[in-house]
Tab-separated table of C-alpha atoms in Angstrom:
chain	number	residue	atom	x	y	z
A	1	UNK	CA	58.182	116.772	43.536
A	2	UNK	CA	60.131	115.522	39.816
A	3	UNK	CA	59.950	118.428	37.812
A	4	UNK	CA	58.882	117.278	34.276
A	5	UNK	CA	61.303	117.705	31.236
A	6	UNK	CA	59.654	119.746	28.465
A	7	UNK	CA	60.067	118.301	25.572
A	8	UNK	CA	61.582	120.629	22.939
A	9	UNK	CA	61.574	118.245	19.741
A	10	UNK	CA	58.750	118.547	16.970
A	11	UNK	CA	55.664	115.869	17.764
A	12	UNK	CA	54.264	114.483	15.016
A	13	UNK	CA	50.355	114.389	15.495
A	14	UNK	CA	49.334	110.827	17.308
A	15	UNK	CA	47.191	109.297	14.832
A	16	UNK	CA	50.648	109.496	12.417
A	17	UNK	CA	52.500	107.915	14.583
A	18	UNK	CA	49.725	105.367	15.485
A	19	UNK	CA	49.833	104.526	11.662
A	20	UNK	CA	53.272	103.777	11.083
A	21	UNK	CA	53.801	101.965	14.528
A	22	UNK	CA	50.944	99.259	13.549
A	23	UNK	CA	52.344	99.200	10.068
A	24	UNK	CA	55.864	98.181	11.103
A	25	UNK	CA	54.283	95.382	14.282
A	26	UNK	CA	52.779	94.283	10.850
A	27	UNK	CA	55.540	93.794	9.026
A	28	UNK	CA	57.292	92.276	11.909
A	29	UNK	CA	55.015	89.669	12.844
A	30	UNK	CA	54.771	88.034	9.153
A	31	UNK	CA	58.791	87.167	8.813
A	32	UNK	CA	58.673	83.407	9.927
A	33	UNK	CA	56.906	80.763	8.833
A	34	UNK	CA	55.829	78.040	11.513
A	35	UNK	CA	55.202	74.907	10.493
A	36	UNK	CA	53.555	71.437	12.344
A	37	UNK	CA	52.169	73.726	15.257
A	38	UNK	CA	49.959	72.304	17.213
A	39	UNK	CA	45.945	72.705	16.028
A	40	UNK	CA	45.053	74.741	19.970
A	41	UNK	CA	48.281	76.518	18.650
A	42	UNK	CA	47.321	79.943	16.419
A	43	UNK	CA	50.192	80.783	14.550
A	44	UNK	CA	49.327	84.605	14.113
A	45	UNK	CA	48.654	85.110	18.018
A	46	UNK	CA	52.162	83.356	18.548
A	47	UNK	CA	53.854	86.048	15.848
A	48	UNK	CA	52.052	89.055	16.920
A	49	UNK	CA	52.762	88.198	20.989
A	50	UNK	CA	56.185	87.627	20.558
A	51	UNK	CA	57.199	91.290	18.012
A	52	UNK	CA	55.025	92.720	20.374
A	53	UNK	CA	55.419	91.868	24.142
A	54	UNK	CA	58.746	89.443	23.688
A	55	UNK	CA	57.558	86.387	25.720
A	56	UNK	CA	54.908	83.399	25.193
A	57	UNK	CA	54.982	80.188	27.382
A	58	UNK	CA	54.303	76.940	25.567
A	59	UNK	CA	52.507	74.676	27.988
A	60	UNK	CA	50.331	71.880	28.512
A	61	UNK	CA	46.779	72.745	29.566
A	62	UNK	CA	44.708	70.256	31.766
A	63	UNK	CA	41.231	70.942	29.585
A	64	UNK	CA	43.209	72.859	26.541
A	65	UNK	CA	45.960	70.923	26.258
A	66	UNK	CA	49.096	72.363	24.465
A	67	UNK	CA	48.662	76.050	24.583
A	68	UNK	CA	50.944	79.199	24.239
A	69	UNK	CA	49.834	82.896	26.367
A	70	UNK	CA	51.901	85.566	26.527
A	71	UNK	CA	53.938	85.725	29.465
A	72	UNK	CA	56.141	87.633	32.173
A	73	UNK	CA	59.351	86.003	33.553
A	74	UNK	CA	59.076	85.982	37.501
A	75	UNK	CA	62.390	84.143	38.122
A	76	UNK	CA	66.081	84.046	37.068
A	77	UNK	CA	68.868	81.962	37.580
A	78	UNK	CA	72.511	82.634	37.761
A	79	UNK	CA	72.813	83.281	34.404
A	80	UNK	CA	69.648	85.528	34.124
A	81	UNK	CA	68.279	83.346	32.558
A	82	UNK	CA	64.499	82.840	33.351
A	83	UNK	CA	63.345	79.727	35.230
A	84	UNK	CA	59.640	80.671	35.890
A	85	UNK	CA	57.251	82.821	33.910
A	86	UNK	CA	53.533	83.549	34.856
A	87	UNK	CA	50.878	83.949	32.062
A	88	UNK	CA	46.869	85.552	32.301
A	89	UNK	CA	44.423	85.765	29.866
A	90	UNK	CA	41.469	87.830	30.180
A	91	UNK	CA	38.925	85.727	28.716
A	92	UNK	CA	34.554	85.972	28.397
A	93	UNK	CA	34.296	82.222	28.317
A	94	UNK	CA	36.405	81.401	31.247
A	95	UNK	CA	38.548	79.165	29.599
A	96	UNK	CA	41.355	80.147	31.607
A	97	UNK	CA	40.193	81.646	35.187
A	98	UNK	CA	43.148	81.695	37.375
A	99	UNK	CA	47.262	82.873	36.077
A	100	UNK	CA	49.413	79.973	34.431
A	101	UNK	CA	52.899	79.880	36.420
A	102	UNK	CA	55.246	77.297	34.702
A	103	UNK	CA	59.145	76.546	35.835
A	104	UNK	CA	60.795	77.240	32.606
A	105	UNK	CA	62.819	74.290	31.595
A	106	UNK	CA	64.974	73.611	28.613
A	107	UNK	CA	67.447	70.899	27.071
A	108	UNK	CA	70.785	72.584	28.167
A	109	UNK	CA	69.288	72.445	31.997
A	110	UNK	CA	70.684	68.595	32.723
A	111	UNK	CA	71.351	65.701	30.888
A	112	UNK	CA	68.261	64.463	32.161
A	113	UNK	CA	65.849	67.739	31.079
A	114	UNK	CA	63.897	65.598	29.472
A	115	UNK	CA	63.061	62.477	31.872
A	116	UNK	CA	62.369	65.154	34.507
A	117	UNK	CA	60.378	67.269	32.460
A	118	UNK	CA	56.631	67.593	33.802
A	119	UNK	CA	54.273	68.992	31.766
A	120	UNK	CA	51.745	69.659	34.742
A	121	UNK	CA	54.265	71.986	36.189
A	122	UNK	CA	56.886	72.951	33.510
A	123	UNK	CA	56.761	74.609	30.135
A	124	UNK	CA	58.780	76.318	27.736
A	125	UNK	CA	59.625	79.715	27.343
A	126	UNK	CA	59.361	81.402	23.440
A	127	UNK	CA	61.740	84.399	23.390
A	128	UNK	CA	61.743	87.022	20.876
A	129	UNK	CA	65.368	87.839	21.647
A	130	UNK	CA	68.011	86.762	23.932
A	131	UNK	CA	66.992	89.273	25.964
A	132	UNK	CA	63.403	88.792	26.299
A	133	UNK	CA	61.988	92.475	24.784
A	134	UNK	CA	60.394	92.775	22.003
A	135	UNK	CA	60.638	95.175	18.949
A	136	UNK	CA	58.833	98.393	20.324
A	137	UNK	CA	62.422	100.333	20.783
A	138	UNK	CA	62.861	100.038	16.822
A	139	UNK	CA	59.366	100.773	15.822
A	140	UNK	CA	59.098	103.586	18.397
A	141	UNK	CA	62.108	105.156	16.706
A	142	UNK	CA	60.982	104.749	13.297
A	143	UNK	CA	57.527	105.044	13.799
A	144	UNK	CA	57.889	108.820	14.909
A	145	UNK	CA	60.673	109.446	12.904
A	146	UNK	CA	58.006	108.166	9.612
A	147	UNK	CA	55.441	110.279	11.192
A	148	UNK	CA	57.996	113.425	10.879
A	149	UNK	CA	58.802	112.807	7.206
A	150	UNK	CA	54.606	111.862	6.422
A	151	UNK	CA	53.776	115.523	8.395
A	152	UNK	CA	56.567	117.238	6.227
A	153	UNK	CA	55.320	115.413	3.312
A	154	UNK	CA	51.530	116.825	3.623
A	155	UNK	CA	52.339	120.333	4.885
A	156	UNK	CA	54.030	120.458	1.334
A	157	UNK	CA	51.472	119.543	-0.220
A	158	UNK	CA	49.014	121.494	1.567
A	159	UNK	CA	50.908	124.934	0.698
A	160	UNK	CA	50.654	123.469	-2.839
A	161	UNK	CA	47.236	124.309	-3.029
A	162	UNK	CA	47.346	127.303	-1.525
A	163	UNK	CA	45.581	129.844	-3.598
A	164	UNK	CA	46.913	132.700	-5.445
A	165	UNK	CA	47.024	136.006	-3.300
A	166	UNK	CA	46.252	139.540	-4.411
A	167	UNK	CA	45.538	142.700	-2.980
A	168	UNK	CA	43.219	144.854	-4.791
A	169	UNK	CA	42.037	148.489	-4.302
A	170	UNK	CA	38.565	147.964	-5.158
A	171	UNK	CA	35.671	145.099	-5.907
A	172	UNK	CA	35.507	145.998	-9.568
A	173	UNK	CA	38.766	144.887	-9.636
A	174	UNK	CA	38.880	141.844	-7.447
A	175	UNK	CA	35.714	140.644	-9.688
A	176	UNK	CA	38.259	141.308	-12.866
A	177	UNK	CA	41.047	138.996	-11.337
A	178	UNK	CA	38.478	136.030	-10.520
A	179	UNK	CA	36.950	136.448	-14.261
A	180	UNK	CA	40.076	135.783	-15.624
A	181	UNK	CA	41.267	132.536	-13.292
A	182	UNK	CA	37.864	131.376	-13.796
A	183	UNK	CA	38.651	131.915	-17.829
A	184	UNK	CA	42.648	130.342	-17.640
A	185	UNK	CA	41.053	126.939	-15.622
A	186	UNK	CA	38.703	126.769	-18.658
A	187	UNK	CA	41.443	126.783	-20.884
A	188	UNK	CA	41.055	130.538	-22.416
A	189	UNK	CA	44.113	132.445	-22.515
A	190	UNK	CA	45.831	134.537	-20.363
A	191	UNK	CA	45.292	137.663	-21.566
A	192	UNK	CA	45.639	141.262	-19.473
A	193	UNK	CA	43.275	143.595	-21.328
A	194	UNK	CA	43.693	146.160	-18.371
A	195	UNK	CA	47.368	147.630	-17.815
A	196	UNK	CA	46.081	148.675	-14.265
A	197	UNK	CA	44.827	145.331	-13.252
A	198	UNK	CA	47.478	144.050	-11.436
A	199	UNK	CA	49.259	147.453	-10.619
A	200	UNK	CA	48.697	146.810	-6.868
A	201	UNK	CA	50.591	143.657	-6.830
A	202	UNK	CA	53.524	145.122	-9.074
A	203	UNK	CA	55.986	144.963	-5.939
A	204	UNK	CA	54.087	141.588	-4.373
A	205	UNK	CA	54.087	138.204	-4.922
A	206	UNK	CA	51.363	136.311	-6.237
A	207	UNK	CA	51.506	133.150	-4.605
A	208	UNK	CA	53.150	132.254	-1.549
A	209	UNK	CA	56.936	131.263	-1.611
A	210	UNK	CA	57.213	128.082	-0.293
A	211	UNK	CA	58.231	125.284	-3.047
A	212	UNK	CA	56.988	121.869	-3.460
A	213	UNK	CA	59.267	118.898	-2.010
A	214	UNK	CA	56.628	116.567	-1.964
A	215	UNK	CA	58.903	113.844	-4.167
A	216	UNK	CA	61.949	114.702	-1.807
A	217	UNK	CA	59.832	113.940	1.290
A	218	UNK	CA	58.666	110.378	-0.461
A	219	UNK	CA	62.480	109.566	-1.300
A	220	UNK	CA	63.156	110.144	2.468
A	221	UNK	CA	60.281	108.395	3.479
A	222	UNK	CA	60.838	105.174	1.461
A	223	UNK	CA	64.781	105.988	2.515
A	224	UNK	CA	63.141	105.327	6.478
A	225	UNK	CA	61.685	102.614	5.641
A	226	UNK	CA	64.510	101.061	4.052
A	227	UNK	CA	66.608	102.019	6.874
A	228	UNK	CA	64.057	100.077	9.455
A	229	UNK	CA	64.474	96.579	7.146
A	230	UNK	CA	68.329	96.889	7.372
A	231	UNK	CA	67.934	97.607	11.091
A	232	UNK	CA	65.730	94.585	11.472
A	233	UNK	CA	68.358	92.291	9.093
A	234	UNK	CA	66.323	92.637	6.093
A	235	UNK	CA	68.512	92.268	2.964
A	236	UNK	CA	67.742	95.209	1.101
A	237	UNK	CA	68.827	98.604	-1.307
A	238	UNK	CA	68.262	101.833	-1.242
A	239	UNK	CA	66.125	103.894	-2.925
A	240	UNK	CA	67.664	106.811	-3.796
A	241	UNK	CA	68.877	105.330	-7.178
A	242	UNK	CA	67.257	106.275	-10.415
A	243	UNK	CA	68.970	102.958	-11.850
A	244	UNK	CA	68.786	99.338	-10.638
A	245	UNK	CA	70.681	98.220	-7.527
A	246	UNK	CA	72.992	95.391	-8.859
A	247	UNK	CA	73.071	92.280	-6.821
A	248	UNK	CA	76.415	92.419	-5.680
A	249	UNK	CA	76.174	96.451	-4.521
A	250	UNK	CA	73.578	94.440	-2.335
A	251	UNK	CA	75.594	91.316	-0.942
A	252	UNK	CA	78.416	94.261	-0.550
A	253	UNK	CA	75.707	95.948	2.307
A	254	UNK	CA	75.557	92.619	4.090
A	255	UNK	CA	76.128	93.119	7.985
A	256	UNK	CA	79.286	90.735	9.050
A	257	UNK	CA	77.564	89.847	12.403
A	258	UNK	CA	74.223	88.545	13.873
A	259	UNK	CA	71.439	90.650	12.774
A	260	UNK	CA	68.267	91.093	14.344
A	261	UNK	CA	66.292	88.678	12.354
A	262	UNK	CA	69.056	85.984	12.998
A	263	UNK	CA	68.733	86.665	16.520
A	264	UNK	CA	65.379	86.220	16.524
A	265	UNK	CA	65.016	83.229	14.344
A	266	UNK	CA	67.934	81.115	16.291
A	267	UNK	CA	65.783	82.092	19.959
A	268	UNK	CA	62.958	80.108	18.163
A	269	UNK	CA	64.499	77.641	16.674
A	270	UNK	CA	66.150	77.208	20.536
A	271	UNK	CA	62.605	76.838	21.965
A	272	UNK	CA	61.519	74.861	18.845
A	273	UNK	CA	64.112	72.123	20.250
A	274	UNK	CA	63.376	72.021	23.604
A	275	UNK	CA	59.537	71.717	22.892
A	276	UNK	CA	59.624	68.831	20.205
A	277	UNK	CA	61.788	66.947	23.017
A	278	UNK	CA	59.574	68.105	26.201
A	279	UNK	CA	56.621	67.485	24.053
A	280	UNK	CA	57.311	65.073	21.397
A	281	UNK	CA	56.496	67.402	18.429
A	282	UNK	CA	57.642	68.126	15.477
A	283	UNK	CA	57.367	71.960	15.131
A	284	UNK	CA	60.262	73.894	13.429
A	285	UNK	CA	60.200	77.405	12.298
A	286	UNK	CA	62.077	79.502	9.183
A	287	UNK	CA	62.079	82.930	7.747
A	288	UNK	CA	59.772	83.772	4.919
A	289	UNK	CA	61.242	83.488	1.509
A	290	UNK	CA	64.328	81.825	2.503
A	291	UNK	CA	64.977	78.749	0.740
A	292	UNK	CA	62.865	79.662	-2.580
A	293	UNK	CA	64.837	80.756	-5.270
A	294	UNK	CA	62.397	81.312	-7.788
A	295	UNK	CA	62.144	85.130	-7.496
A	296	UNK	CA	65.870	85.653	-7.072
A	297	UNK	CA	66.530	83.670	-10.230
A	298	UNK	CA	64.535	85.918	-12.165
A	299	UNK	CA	65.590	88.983	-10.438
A	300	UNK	CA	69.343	87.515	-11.950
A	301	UNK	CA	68.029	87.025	-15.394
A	302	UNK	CA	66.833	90.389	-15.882
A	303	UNK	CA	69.732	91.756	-14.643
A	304	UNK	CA	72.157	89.759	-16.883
A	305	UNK	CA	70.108	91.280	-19.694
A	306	UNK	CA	70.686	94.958	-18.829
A	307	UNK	CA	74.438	94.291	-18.326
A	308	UNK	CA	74.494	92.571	-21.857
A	309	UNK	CA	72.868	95.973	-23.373
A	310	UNK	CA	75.371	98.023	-21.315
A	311	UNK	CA	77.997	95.807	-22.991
A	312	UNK	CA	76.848	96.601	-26.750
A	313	UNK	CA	74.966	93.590	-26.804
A	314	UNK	CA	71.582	95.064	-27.367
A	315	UNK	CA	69.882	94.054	-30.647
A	316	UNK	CA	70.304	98.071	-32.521
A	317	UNK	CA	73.896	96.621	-33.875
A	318	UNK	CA	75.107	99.893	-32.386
A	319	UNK	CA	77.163	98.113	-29.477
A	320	UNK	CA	76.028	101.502	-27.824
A	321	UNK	CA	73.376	103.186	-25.602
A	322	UNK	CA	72.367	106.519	-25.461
């Protein structure tokens, strides 16, 4: 009988967690840009299959015709590589009633991959990575660990609003003590007519001493986040700055091997190759963003301004700041 591990660790409730998890696969599955796909071919099934499950055949179907499903690799070859995947789609119309099984074929197979390529019986396999998974191990980390800071962040502000607390040693006085809240939130004064009023709370506290982190918990929450878009290959800064993050503190972050997203975008641009040949397409496939320069050019200008005022070159005639 396997003895089950307790598990000792703070759970975040699993509606949190559910949050964040769907808001990261979101992220995730909007960072390339496909382009020429095939009309049978929906781009934001392709995204959210690959971020999500890691594999989707491309093949040819007989009524269909070019199609992509999500898919499980059923075969490897010396180099673990796959060489046949098997793909199911539970569908109401019965467009697709039996499992798609496809030999996985691609250019670096033979010289002749693509004379002997048959699209009856081969197809070509879309990898998230190089090694086939997709991205739940990162958003499972930061999913729970965004869930932790969010249920920090509201148990804060929960004991923010906890009321004032006072004993009292009798009702004439407990209806003196709500008078005069009811009289401060109107905007009255707060004025103690009665030296006894509060006598039984001399040695007590009034409110409960727990202070209020809640813009601490938001730094380390946005601090998360960041940390999940660096993981990913995401050029970004932290957030933890009161001033601007100069460009170069940024290109000074940048990682001096593959990232993620590089990984990710050279597997399709692999499959991209092999499918325009197979299939005589023209489908290729970028990150968002990249390429247009428009925002970063602006995001230089404004920055050469504030280093000009730093200089003394604002327009006081100080050649200071304050």
């Amino acid at each position: 009988m396997v003895k089950r591990i307790k598990q000792h660790y703070p759970q975040p409730p699993c509606n949190i967690v559910d949050f964040y998890r769907e808001q990261l696969y979101r992220e995730l599955s909007h960072m390339f840009k496909w382009e020429n796909l095939p009309t049978t071919v929906p781009h934001d099934y392709l995204e959210r299959s690959l971020i999500r499950h890691g594999n989707v055949l491309f093949y040819e179907h007989p009524d269909i015709g070019l199609d992509i499903l999500q898919a499980e690799v059923i075969g490897y070859n010396r180099h673990n590589l796959p060489t046949h995947a098997r793909a199911y789609a539970m569908t109401t119309n019965n467009e697709i009633t039996q499992p798609i099984e496809r030999v996985i074929k691609r250019l670096a197979d033979s010289s002749r991959a693509v004379e002997e390529f048959n699209p009856l019986t081969d197809g070509v396999l879309i990898m998230n990575r190089e090694d086939g998974a997709g991205m739940k191990d990162i958003v499972d980390h930061y999913a729970y660990r965004l869930a932790l800071a969010q249920q920090a962040f509201d148990t804060s502000l929960l004991w923010a609003n906890v009321p004032y607390i006072f004993q009292v040693s009798s009702d004439d006085v407990k209806i003196s003590i709500e008078k005069m809240f009811n009289d401060i939130f109107t905007g009255k004064p707060f004025v103690i007519v009665d030296k006894y009023l509060l006598a039984d709370n001399k040695d007590r506290a009034g409110v409960p001493g727990v202070p209020y982190i809640g813009k601490e918990l938001l730094d380390t929450l946005n601090e998360i986040m960041m940390k999940f878009r660096q993981t990913v290959g995401i050029e970004t800064a932290g957030v933890d700055k009161a001033e601007r993050v100069g460009k170069f503190e940024v290109d000074s972050n940048e990682q001096h091997t593959k990232t993620v997203l590089q990984i990710m975008l050279e597997q399709r641009q692999i499959a991209c190759e092999s499918i325009n040949a197979f299939f005589n397409l023209n489908i290729s496939v970028s990150v968002v963003g990249v390429g247009k320069n428009s925002d970063q050019e602006e995001w230089e200008e404004i920055e050469d301004m504030e280093e000009g005022e730093e200089d003394g070159d604002s327009d006081n005639g100080t050649g200071g700041t304050d």
